[in-house]
Short mmCIF file of C-alpha atoms in Angstrom, two decimals:
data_model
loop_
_atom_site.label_atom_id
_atom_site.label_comp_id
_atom_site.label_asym_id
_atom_site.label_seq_id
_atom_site.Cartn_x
_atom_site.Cartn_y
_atom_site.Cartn_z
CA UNK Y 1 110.47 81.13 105.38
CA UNK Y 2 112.05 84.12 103.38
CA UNK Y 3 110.21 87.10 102.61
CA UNK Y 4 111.95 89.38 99.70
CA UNK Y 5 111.23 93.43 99.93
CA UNK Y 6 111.41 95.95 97.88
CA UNK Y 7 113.21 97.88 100.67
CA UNK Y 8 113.29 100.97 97.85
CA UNK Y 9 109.78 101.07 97.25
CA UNK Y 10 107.39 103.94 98.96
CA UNK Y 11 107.37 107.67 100.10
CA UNK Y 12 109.58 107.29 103.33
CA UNK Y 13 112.19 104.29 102.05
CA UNK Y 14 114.38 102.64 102.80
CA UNK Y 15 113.62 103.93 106.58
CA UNK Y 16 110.51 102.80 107.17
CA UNK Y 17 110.74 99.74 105.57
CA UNK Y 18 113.41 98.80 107.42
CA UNK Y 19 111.88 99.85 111.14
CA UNK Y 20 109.05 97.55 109.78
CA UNK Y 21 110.82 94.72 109.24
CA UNK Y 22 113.45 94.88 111.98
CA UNK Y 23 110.06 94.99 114.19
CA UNK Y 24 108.80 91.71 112.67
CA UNK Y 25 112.27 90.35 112.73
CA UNK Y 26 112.45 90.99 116.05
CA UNK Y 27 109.36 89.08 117.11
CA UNK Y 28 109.25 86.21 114.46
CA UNK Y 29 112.59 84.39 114.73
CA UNK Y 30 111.45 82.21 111.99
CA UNK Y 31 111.47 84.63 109.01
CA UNK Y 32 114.77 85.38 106.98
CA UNK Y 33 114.34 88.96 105.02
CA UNK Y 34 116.25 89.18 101.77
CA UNK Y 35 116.26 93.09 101.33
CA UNK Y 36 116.73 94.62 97.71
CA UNK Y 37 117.68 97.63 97.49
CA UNK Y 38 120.67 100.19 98.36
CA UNK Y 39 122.99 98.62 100.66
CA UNK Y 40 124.76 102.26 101.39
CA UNK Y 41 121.41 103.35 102.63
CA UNK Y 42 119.69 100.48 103.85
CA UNK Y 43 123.00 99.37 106.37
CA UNK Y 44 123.28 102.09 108.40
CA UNK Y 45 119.93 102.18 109.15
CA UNK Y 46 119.60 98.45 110.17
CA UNK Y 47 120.27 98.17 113.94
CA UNK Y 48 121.41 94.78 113.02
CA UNK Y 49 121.61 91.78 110.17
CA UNK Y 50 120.21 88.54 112.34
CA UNK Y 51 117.80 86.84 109.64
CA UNK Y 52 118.58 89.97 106.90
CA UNK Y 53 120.17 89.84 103.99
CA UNK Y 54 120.73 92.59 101.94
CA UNK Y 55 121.11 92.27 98.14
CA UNK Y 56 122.66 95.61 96.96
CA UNK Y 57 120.86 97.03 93.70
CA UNK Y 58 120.86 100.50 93.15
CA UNK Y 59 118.27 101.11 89.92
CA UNK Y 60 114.91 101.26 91.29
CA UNK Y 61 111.07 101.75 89.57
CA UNK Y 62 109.85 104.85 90.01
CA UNK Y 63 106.11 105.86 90.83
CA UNK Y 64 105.88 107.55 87.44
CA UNK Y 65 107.65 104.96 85.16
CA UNK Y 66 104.97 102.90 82.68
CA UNK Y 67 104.64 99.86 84.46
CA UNK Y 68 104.96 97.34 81.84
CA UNK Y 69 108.06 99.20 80.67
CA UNK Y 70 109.77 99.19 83.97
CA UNK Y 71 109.54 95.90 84.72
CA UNK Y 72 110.68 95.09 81.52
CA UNK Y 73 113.62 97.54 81.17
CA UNK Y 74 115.05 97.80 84.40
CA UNK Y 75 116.31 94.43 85.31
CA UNK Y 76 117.63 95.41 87.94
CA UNK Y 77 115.58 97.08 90.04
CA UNK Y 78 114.90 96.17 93.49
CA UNK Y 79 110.97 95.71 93.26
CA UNK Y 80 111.93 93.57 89.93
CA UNK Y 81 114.80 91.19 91.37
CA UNK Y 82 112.36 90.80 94.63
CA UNK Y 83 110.04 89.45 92.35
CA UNK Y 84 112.36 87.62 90.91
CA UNK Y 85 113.26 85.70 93.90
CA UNK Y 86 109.66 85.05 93.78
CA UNK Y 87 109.56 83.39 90.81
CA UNK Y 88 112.96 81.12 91.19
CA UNK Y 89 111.41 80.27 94.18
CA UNK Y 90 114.49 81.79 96.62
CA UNK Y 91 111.75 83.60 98.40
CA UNK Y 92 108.13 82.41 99.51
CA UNK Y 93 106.57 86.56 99.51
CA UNK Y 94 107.02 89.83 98.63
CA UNK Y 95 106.32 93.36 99.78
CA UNK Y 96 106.49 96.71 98.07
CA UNK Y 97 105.30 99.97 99.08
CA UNK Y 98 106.43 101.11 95.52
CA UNK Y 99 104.49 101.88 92.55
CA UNK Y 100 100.82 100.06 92.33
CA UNK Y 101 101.05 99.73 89.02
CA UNK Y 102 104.43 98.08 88.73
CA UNK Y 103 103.97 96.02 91.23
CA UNK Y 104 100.78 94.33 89.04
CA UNK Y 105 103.20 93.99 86.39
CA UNK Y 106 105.62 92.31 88.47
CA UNK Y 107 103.51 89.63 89.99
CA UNK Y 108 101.39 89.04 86.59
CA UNK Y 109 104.79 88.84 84.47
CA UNK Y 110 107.38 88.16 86.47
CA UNK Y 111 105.57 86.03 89.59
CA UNK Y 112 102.86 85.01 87.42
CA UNK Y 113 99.33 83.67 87.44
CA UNK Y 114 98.05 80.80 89.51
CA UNK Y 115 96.10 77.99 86.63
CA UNK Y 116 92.92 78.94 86.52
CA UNK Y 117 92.89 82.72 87.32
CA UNK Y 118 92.42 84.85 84.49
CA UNK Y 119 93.16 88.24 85.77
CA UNK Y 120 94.93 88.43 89.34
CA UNK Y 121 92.44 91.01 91.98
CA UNK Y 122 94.00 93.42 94.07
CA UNK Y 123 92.17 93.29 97.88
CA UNK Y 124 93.07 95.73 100.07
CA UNK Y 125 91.55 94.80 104.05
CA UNK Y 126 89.08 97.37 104.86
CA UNK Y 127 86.98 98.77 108.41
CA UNK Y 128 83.96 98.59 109.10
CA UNK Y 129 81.99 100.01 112.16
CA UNK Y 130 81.82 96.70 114.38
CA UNK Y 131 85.48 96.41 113.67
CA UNK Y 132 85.84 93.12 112.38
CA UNK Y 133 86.65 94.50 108.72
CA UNK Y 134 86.14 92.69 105.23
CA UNK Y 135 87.98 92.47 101.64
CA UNK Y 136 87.32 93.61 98.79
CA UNK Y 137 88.82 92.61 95.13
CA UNK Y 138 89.26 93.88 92.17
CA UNK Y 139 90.33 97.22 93.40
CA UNK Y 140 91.73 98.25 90.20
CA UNK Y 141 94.03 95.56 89.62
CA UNK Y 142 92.15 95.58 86.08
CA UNK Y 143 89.93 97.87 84.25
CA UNK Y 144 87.30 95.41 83.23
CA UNK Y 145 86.52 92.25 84.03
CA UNK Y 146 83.83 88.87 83.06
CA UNK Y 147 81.21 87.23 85.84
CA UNK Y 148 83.83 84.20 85.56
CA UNK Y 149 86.50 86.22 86.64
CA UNK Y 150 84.40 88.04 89.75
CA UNK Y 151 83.92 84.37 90.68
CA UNK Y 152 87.09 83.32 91.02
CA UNK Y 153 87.71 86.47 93.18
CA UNK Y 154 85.05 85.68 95.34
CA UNK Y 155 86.19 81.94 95.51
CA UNK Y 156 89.58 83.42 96.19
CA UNK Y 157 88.60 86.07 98.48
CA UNK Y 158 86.82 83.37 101.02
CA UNK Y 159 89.95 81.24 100.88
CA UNK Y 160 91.93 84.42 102.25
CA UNK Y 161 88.80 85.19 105.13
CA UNK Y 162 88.94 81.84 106.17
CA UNK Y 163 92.66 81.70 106.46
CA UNK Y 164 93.95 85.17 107.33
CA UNK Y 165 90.59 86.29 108.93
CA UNK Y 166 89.86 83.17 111.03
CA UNK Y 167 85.98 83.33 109.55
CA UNK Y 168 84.78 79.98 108.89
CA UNK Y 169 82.15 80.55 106.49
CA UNK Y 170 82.81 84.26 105.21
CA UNK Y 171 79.68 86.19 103.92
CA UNK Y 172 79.75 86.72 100.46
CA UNK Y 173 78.72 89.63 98.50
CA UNK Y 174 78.48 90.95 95.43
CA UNK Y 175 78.86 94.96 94.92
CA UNK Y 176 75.71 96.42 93.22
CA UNK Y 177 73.60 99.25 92.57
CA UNK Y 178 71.05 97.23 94.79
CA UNK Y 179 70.28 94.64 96.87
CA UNK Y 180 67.47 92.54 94.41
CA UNK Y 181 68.67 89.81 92.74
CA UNK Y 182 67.94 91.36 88.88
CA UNK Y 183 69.62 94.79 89.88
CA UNK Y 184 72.79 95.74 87.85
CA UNK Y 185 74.21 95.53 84.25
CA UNK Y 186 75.17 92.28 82.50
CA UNK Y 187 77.60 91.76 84.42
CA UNK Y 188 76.24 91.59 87.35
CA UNK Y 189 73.17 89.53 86.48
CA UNK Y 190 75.42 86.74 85.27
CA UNK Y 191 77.73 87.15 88.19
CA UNK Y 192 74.36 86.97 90.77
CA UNK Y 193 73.91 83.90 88.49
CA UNK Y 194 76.94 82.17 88.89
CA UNK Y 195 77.78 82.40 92.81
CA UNK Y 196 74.55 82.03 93.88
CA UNK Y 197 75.08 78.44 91.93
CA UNK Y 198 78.39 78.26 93.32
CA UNK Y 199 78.91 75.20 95.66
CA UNK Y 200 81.11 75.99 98.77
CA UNK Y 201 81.05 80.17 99.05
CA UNK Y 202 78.20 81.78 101.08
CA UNK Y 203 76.72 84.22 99.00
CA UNK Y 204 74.60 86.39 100.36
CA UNK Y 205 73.58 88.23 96.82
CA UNK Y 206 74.22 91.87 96.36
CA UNK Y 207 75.61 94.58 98.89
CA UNK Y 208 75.41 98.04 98.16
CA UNK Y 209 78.58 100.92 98.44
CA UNK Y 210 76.77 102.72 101.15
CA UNK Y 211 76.73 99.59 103.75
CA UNK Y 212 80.07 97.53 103.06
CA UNK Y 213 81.34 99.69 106.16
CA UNK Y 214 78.44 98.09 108.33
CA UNK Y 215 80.02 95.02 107.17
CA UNK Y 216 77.27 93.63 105.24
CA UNK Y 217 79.90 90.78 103.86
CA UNK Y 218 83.12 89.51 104.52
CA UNK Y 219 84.04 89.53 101.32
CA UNK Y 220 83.26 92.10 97.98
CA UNK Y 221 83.23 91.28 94.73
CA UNK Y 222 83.56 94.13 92.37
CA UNK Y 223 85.06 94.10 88.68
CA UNK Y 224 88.45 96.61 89.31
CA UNK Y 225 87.03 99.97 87.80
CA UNK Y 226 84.02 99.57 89.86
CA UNK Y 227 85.88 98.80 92.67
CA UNK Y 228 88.70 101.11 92.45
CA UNK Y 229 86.13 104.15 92.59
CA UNK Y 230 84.12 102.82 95.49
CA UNK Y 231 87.56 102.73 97.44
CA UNK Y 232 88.59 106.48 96.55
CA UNK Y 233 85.07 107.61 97.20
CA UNK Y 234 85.69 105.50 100.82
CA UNK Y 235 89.00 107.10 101.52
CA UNK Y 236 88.44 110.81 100.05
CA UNK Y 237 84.92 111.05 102.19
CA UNK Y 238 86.74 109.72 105.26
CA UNK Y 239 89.66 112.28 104.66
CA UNK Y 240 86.98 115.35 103.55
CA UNK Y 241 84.60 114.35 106.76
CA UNK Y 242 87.32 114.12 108.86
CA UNK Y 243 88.85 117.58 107.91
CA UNK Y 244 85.83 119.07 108.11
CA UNK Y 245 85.14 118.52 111.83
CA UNK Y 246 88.40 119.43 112.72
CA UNK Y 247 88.21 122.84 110.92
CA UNK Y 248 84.72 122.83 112.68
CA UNK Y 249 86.58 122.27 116.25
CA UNK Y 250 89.25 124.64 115.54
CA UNK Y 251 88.15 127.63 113.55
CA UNK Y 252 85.12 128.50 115.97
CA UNK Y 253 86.60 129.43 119.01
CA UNK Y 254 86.70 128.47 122.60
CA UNK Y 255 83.18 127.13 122.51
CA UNK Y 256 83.96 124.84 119.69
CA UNK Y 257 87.56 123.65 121.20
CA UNK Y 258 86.45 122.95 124.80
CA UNK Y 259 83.24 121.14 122.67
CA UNK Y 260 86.11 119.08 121.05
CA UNK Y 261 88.28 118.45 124.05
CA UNK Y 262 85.45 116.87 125.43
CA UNK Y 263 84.46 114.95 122.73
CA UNK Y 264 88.51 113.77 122.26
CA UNK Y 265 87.91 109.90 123.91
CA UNK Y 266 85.23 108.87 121.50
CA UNK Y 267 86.95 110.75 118.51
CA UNK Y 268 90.07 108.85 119.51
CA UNK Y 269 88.40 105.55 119.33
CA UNK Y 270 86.52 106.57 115.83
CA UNK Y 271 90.09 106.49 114.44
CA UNK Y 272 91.08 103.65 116.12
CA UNK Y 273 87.95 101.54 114.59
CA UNK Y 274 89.19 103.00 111.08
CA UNK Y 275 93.24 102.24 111.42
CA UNK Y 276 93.28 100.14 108.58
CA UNK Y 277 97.34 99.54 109.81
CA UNK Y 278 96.86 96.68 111.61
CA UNK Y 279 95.16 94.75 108.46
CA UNK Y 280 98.23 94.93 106.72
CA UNK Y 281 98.86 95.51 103.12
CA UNK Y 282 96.35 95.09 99.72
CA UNK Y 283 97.29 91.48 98.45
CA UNK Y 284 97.68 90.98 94.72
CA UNK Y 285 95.79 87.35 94.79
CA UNK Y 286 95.49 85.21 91.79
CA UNK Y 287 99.89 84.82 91.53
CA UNK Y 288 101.40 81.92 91.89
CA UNK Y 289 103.17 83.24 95.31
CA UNK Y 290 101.95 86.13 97.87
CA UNK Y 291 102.36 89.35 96.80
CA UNK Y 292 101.60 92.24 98.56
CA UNK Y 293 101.46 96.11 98.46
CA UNK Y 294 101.86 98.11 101.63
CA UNK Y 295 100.65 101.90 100.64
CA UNK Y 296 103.15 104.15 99.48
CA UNK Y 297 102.86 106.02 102.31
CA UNK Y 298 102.43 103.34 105.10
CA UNK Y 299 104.52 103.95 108.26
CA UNK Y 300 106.60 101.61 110.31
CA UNK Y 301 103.96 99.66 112.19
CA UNK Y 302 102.14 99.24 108.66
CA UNK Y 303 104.92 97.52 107.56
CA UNK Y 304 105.55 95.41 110.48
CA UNK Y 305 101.64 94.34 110.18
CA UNK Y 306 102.32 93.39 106.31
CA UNK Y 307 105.18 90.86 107.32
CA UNK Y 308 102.82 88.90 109.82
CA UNK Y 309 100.19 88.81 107.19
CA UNK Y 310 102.61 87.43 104.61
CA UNK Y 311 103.64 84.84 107.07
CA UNK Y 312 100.66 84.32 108.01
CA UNK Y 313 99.49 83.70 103.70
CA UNK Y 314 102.78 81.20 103.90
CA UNK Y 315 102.35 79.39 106.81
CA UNK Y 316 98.11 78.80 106.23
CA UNK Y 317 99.17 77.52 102.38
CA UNK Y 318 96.35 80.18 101.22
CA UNK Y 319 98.05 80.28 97.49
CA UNK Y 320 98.47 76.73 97.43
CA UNK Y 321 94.64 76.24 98.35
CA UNK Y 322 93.78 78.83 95.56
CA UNK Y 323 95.69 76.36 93.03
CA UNK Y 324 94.36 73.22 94.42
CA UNK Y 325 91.04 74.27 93.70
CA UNK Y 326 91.29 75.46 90.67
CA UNK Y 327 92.71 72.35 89.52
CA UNK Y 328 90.02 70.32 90.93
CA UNK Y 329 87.16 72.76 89.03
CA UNK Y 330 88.54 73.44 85.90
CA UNK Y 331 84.76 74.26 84.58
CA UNK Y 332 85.18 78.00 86.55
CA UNK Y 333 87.69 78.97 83.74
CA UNK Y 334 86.59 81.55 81.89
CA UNK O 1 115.21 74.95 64.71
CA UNK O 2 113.44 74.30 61.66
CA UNK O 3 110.29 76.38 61.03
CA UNK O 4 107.66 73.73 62.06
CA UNK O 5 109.79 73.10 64.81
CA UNK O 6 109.21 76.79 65.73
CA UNK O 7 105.48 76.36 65.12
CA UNK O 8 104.76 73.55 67.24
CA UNK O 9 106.64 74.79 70.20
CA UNK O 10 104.37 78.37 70.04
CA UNK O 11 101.28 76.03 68.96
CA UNK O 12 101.92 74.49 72.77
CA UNK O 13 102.11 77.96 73.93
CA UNK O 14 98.78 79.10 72.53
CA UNK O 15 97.25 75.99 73.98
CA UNK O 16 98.43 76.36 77.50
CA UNK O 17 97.66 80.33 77.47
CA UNK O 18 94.77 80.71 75.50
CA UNK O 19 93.31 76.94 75.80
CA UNK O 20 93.05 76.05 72.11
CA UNK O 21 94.05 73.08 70.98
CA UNK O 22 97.49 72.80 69.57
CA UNK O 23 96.08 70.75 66.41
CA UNK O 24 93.89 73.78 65.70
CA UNK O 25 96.69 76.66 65.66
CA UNK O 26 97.50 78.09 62.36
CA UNK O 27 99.84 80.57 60.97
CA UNK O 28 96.83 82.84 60.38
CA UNK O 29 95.17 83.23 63.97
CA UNK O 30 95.31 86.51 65.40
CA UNK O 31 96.04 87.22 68.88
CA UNK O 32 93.42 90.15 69.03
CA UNK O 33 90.86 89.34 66.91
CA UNK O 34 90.61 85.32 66.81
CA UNK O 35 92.08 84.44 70.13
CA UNK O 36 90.64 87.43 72.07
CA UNK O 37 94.34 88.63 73.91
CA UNK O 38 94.09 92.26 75.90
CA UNK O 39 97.13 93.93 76.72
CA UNK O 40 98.18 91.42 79.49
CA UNK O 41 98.03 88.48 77.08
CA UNK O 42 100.16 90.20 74.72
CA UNK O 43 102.66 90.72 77.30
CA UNK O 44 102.08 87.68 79.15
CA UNK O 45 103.05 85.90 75.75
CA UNK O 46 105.87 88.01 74.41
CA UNK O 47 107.45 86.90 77.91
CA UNK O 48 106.58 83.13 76.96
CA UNK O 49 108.05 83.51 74.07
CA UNK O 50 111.34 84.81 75.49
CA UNK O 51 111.41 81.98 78.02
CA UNK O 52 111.43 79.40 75.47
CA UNK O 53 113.52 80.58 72.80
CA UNK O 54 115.89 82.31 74.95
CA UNK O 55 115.83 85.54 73.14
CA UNK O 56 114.57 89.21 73.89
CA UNK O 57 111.83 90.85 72.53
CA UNK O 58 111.78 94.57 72.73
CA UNK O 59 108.44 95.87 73.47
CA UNK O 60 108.74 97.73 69.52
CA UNK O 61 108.86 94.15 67.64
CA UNK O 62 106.77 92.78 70.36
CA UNK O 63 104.11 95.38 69.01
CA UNK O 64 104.44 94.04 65.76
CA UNK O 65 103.42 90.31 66.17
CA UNK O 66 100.17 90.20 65.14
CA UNK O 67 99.75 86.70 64.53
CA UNK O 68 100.98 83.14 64.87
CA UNK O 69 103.21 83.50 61.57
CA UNK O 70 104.57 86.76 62.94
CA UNK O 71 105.96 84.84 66.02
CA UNK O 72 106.92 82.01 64.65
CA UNK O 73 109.10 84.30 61.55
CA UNK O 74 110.06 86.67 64.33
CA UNK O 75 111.79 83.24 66.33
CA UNK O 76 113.68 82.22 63.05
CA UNK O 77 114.81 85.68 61.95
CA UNK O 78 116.58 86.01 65.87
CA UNK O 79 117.25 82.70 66.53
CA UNK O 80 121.17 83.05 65.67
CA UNK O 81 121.16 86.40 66.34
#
């Protein structure tokens, strides 16, 4: 198996990226790495080349660059020729910590859709309080989408629990502004129309924002703008809350502190419940190979936990399930 | 390439990507309005395109085909270019 990566891509590359992968190289012998990027940066931080290969390109996108643009102008950067190793088939995967929005672009134009899939979702793995976690797609892989589209991310979505989550028949639900069955715009109402007549997916109707975290379903279905906000709102109120009780512990004295010190075990495993590391990156799903975004600012061990999911997409034939289906049921074109 | 030539090769185009049948593509159809394209179907053809005729399309022509004629006079006018 050979995984390309955008070893340029991200906040702290090459060096992260390449602690990442020298961890997974480490432990799975059976992965070859072809690593695009800047060789004069990248080599002297590899501790060595077993099952790497570097492929030297020095243009890279940038986080501000239009997408579309970049992928189209610069030919040779090293999130574009990773995905180009994608397409010609040289590579089963790719990873990028890079820019979100190129990184679309290159799967949908360079990578391309799977038959069937009208808009690709992005699905980031998320916590939730028992730990398990669930995913969630579109999260703002588009700005709109149809009910025929949410359903082939939900049929898509529980082809990626069962595989990479080891559920065997993942809970199914569909983001709302409630839980009844006529609740939401027209979207929605078709969408609760069309899974709960969907053969094979366990839908379980509608979930609302304020109990995915209590893992209400395995998977969410939400159209991308919808989506994309819930996920900010999750992150920014983790990030305020969190800041908050620390400025609570610190800035009231030695009451407060020796209040916190005591309190440090179960704050500790709070965090632990929420390290959304191990789940690896968001996966682009809908392309015709496994493409995946670690976040821009993902450390080593982030990395590391992207590679064994990719392998893990690979070796389980997820993709090739998503095709096979849609193949088989034409009628859930749009 | 002659210009039907041309036409029938984009006709199979439009019917793999937007799932109309090749016998119903004219010169007239418009990728917005009668075939429904957003932003990603544009793009998602203009890169079609390029893969079958072997040429490049910058992104300020690709702005300009508007319909099926457009493409198909955009091929001949760069085919021996």
């Amino acid at each position: 198996m050979k995984i390309a990566i955008d070893a340029m891509g991200g906040d702290h590359a090459p060096e992260v990226v390449i602690q990442g992968v020298e961890q997974a190289r480490d432990e799975l012998q059976d992965v070859d790495f072809l690593l695009y990027g800047d060789e004069n940066k990248i080599r002297p931080l590899l501790k060595n080349d077993s099952h790497v290969t570097i492929i030297h390109t020095t243009e890279k996108v940038n986080s501000d660059d239009e997408p579309v643009r970049a992928i189209r102008s610069k030919k040779q950067a090293s999130m574009v020729l990773a995905a180009q190793a994608v397409k010609s088939g040289e590579a089963d995967a790719m990873i990028s910590l890079g820019s979100t929005g190129a990184l679309l672009a290159a799967g949908l134009f360079i990578v391309g859709r799977i038959k069937g899939i009208d808009r690709p979702g992005l699905m980031p793995t998320l916590p939730t309080t028992d730990g398990a976690g669930f995913v969630m797609l579109d999260v703002g892989a588009n700005a709109e989408n149809r009910a025929s589209q949410l359903v082939q991310y939900a049929i898509m979505g529980d082809f990626y629990a069962r595989d990479l989550r080891g559920l065997k028949n993942p809970k199914v639900g569909l983001l709302n502004n409630g839980t009844e069955a006529n609740k939401g715009n027209e979207l929605h109402q078709e969408t609760y129309k069309l899974l709960s007549a969907l053969d094979g997916i366990n839908f379980v109707g509608n979930v609302e924002s304020d109990s995915i975290l209590k893992h209400t379903a395995d998977v969410v279905v939400t159209d991308g703008f919808t989506g994309n906000a819930v996920l900010k709102t999750i992150e920014g109120s983790a990030r305020t809350i969190l800041g908050l009780v620390k400025h609570a512990i610190m800035d009231n004295g030695v009451k407060a502190k020796l209040g916190g010190l005591l309190l440090k075990d179960g704050i500790q495993s709070v965090a632990s419940t929420f390290d959304v590391s191990s789940y690896g990156g968001a996966v682009l799903l809908g392309l015709k190979a496994p493409v995946v975004k670690a976040h821009g600012g993902a450390d080593a061990k982030a990395v590391y936990y992207t590679v064994k999911q990719v392998k893990q997409m690979v070796e389980t034939g997820t993709v090739q399930k998503v095709v096979d289906y849609f193949q088989a049921h034409p009628a859930t074109k749009a | 390439m002659s210009e039907q030539e041309v036409f029938d090769k984009i006709a199979g185009l439009i019917e793999d990507h937007f799932q109309v049948p090749a016998a119903k593509v004219t010169k007239e159809l418009n990728f917005k309005t009668d075939l429904d394209a957003d932003s990603i179907d544009s793009v998602e053809f203009v890169l079609e395109l390029e893969d079958t005729f072997g040429a490049e399309i910058p992104d300020e022509d690709a702005e300009n085909i508007q319909t099926v004629g457009d493409a198909v006079q955009y091929v001949l006018d760069h085919q021996n270019k």
